[in-house]
PDB file of C-alpha atoms in Angstrom:
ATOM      1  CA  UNK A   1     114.161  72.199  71.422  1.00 88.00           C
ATOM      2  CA  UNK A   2     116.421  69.797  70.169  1.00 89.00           C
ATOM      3  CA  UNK A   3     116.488  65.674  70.792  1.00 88.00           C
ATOM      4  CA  UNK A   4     116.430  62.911  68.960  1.00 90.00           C
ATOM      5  CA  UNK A   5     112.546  62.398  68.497  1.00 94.00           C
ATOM      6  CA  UNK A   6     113.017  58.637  67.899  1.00 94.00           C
ATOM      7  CA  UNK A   7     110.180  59.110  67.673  1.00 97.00           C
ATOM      8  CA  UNK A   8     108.638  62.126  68.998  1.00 97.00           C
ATOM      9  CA  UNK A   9     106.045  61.680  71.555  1.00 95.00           C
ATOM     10  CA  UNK A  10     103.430  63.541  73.709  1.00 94.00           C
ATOM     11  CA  UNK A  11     105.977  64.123  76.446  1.00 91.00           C
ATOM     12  CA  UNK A  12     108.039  66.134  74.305  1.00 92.00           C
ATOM     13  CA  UNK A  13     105.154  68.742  73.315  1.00 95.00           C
ATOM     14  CA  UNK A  14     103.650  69.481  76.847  1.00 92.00           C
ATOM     15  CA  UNK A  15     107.540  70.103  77.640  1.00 90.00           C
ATOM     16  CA  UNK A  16     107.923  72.536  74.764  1.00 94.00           C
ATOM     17  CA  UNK A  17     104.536  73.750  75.474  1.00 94.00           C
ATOM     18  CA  UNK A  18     105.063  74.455  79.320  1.00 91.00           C
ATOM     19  CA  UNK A  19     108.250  76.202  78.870  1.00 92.00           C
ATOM     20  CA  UNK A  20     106.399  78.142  75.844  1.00 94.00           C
ATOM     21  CA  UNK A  21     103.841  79.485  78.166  1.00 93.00           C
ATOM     22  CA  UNK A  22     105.570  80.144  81.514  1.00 90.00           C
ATOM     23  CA  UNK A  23     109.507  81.365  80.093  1.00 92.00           C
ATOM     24  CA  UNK A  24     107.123  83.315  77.439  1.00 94.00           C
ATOM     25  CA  UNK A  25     108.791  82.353  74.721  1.00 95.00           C
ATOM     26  CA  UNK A  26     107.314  83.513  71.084  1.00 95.00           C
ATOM     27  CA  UNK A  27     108.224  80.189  69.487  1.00 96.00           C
ATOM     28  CA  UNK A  28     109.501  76.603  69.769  1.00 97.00           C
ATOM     29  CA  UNK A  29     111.782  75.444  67.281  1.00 97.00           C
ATOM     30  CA  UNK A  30     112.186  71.523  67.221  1.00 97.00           C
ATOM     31  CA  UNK A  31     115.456  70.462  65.839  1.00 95.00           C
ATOM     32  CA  UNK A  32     116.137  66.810  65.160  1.00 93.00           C
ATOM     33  CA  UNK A  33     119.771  65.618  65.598  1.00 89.00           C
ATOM     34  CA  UNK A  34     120.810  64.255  62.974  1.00 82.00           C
ATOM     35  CA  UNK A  35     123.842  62.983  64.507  1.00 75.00           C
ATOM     36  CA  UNK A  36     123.452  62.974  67.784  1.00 70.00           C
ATOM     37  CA  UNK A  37     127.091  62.481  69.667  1.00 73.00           C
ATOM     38  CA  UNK A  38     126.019  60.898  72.352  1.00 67.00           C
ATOM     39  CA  UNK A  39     124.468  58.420  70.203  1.00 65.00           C
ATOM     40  CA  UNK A  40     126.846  57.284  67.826  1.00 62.00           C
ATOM     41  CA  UNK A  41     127.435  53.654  68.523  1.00 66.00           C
ATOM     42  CA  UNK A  42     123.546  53.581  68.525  1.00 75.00           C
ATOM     43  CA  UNK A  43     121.218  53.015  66.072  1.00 84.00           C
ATOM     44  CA  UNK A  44     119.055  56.078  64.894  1.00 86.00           C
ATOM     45  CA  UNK A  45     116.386  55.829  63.475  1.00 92.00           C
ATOM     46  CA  UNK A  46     116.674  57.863  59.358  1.00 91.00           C
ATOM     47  CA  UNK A  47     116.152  61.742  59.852  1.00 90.00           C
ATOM     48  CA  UNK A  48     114.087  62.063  57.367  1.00 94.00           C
ATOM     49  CA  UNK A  49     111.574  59.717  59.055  1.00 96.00           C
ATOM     50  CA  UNK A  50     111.766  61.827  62.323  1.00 95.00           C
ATOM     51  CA  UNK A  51     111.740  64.729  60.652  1.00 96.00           C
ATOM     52  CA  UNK A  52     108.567  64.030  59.242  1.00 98.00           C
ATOM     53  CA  UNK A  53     107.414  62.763  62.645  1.00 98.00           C
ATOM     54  CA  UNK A  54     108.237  65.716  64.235  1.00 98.00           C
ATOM     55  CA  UNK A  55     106.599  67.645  61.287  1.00 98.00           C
ATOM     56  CA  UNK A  56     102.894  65.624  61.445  1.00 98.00           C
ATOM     57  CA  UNK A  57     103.249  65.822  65.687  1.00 98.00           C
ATOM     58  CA  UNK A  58     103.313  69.731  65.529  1.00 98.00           C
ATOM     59  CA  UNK A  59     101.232  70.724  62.461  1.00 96.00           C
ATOM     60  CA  UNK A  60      98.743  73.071  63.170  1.00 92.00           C
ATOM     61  CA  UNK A  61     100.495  74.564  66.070  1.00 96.00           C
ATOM     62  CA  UNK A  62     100.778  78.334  65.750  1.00 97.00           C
ATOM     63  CA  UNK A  63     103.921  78.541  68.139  1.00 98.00           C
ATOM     64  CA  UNK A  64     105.622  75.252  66.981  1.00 98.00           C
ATOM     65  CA  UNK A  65     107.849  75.193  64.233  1.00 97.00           C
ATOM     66  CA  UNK A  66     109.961  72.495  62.668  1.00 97.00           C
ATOM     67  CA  UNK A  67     113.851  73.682  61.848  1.00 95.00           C
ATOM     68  CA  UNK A  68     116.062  71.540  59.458  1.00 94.00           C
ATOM     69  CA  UNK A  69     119.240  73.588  60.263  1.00 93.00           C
ATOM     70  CA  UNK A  70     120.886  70.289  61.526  1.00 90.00           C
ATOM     71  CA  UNK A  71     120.830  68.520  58.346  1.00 88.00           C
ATOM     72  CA  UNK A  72     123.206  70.962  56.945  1.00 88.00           C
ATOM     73  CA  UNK A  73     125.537  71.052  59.761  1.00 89.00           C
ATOM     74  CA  UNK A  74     128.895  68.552  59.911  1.00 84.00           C
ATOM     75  CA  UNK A  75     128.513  65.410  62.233  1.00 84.00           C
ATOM     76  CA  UNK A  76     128.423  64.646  65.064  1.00 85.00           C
ATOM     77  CA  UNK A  77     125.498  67.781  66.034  1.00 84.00           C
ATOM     78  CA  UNK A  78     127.224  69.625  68.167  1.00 90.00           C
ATOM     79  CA  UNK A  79     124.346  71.937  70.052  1.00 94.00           C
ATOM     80  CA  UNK A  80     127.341  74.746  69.633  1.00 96.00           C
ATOM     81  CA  UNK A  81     127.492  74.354  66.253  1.00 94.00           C
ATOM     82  CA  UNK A  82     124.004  74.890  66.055  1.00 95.00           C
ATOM     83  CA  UNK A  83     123.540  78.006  68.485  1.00 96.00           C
ATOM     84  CA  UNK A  84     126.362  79.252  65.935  1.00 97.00           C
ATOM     85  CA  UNK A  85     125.185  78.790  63.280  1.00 96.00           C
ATOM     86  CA  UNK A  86     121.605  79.941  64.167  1.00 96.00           C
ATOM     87  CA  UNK A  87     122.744  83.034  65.217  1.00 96.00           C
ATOM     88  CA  UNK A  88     124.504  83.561  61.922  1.00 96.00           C
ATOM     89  CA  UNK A  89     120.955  83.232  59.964  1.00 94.00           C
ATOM     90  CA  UNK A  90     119.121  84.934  62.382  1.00 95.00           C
ATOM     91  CA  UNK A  91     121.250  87.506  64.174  1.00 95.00           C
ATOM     92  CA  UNK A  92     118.524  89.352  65.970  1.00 95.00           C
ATOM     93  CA  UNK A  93     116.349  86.591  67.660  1.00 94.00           C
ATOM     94  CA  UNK A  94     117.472  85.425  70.868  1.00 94.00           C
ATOM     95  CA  UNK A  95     117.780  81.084  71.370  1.00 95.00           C
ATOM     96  CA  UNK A  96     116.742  79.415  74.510  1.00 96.00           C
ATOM     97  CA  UNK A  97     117.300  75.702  75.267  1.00 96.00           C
ATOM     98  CA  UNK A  98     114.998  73.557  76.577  1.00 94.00           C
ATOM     99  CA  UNK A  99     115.964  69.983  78.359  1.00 90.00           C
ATOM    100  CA  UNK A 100     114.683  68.437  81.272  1.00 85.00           C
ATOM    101  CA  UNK A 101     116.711  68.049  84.832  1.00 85.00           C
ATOM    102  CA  UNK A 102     118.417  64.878  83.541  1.00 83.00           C
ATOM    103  CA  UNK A 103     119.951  66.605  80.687  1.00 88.00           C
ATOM    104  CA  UNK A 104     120.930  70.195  83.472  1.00 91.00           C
ATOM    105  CA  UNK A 105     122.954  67.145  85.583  1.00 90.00           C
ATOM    106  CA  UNK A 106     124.767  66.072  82.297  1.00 92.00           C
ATOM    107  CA  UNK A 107     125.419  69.981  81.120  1.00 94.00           C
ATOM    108  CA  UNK A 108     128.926  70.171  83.163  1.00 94.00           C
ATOM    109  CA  UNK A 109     130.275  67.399  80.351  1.00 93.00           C
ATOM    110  CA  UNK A 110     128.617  69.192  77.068  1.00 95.00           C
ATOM    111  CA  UNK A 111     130.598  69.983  74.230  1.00 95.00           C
ATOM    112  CA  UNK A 112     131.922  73.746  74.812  1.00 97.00           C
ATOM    113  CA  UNK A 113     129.503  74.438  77.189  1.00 97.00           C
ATOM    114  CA  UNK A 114     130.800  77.679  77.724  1.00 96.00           C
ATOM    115  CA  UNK A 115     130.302  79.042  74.529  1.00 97.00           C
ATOM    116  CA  UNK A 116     126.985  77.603  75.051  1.00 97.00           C
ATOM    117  CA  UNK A 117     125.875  79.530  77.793  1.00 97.00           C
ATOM    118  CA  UNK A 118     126.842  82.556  75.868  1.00 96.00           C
ATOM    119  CA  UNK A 119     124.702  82.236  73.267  1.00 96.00           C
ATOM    120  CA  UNK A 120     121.692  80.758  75.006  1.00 96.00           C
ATOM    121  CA  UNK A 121     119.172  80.541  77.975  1.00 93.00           C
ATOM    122  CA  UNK A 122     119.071  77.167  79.485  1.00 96.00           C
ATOM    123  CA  UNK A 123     115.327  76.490  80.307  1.00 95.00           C
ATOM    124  CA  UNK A 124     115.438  73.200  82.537  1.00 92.00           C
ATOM    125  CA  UNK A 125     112.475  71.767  83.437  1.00 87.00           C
ATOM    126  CA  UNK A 126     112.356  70.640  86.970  1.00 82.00           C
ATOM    127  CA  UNK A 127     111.049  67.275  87.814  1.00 73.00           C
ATOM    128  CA  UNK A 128     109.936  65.663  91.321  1.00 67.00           C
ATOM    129  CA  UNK A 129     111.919  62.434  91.020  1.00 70.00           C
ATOM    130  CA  UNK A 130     115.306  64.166  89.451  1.00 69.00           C
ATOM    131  CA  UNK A 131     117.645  65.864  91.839  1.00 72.00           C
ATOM    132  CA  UNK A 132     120.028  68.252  90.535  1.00 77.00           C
ATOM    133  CA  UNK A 133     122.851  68.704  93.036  1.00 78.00           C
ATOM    134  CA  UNK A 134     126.260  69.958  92.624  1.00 81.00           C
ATOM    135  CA  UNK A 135     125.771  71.420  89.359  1.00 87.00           C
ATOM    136  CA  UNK A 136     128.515  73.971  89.540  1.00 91.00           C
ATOM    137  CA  UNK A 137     127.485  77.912  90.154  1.00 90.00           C
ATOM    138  CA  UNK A 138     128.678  78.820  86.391  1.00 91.00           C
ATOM    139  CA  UNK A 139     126.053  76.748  85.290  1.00 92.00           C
ATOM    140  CA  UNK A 140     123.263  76.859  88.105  1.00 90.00           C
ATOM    141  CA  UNK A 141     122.779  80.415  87.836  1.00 91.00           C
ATOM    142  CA  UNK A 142     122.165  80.517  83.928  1.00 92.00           C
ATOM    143  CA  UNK A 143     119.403  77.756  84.346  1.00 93.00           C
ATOM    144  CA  UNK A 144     115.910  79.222  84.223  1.00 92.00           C
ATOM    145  CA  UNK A 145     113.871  76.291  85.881  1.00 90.00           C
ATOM    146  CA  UNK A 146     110.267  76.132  84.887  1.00 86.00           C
ATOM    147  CA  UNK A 147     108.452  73.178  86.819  1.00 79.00           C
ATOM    148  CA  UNK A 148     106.831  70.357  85.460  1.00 68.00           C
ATOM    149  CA  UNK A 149     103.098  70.953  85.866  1.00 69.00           C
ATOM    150  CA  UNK A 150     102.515  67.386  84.360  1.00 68.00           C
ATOM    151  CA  UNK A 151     104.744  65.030  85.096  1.00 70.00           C
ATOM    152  CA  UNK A 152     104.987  62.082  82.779  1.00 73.00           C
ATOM    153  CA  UNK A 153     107.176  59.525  82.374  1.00 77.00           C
ATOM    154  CA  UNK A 154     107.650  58.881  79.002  1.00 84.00           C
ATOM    155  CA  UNK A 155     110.417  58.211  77.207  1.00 88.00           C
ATOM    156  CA  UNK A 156     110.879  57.248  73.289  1.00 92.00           C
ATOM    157  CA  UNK A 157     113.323  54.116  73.895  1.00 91.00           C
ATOM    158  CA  UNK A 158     110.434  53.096  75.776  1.00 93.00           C
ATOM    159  CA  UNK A 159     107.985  53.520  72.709  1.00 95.00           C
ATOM    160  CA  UNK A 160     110.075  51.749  70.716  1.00 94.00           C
ATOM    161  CA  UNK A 161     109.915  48.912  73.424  1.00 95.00           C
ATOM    162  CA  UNK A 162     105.989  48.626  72.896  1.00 95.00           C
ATOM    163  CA  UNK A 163     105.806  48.751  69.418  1.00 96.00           C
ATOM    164  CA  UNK A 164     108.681  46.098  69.224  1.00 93.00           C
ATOM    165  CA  UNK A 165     106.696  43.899  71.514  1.00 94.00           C
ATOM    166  CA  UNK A 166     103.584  44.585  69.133  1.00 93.00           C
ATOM    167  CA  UNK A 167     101.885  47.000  71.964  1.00 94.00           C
ATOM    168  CA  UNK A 168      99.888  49.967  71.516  1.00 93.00           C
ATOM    169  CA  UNK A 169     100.953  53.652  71.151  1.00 95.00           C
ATOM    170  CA  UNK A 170      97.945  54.943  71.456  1.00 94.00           C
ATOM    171  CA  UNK A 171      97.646  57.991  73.324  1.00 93.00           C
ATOM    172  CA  UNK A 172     102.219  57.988  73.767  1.00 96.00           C
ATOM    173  CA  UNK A 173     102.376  60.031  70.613  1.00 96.00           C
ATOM    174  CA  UNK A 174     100.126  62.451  68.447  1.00 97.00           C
ATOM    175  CA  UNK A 175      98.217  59.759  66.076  1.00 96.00           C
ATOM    176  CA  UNK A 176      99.616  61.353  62.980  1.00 97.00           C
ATOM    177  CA  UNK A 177     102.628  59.669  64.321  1.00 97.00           C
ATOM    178  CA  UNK A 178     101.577  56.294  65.144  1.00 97.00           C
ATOM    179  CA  UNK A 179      99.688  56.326  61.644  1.00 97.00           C
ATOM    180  CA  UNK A 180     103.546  57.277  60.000  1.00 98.00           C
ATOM    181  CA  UNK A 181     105.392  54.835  62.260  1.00 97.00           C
ATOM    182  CA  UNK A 182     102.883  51.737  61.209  1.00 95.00           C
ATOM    183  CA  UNK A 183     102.716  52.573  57.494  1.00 96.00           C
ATOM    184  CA  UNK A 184     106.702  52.862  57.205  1.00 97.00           C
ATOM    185  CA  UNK A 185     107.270  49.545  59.653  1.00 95.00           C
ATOM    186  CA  UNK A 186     109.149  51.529  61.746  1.00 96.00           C
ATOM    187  CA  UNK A 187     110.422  49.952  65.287  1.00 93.00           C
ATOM    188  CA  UNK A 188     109.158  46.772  64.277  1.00 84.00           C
ATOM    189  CA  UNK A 189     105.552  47.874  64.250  1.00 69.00           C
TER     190      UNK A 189
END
């Protein structure tokens, strides 16, 4: 599961956990961009401080597991490159992607998506108030939808909105998290 995790937040592990349990996958790997391309003329928040986010959110979960693999990779981090390059390190497991609906809309416009879809499963997680319409039949039927049994809206620009304003957390992300984010000042906190 790759993103941003700016930071990461509870929304992001009952996704990974929901497509875990009902595409039976063995194991989620969370990969933090560490140049995200669509997010280039934005400011991003030090990888190393989401990595260790991501690292305190998931400890102690037997199926979660935190991969590095983007640090290593030339910018911007292209999922491609990544797929590639996992497969090169681990030639026998098979990847699967996991984004919600909003990111299956955008797929069309990914970097060598093509490529993409040969080297992965798309798991997209379907959501009441997102429509996906007119996603073109090369991509719709490599989608494997699993629905959101939770829905939550919950977003980390938006956690980064509360803690700017000097508003709770609690209960957005794991505490771990909110514990890092106050005692390294992050997003004004």
């Amino acid at each position: 599961m790759g993103g941003t995790f700016d930071p990461i937040h509870l929304g992001h592990l009952l996704i990974a956990e929901q497509a875990r349990e009902v595409a039976g996958l063995d194991q989620v790997w969370f990969i933090p961009s560490a140049s995200p391309p669509h997010k280039l003329n934005k400011k991003v928040t030090a990888v190393e401080h989401r990595l260790q986010m991501v690292k305190l959110a998931i400890d102690n979960h037997p199926h979660f597991h935190l991969s590095e693999i983007e640090l290593h990779l030339p910018s911007p981090s292209y999922t491609v490159h990544t797929l590639e390059t996992l497969y090169k390190v681990w030639p026998n497991k098979q990847f699967s992607i996991i984004i919600g609906a909003d990111m299956v809309k955008d797929l069309p416009n990914w970097y060598k998506i093509e490529r993409i879809l040969e080297l992965s499963q798309i798991i997209g997680l379907k959501r009441p108030n997102v429509l996906v319409e007119n996603l073109p039949s090369w991509i719709a039927t490599k989608v494997n939808w699993v629905t959101d049994r939770v829905e939550i809206s919950l977003s980390s620009s938006y956690i980064r909105k509360q803690l700017k304003q000097g508003l709770s957390v609690r209960y957005l992300v794991p505490f771990s998290v909110e514990q890092y984010i106050k005692e390294h000042h992050l997003y004004g906190s």
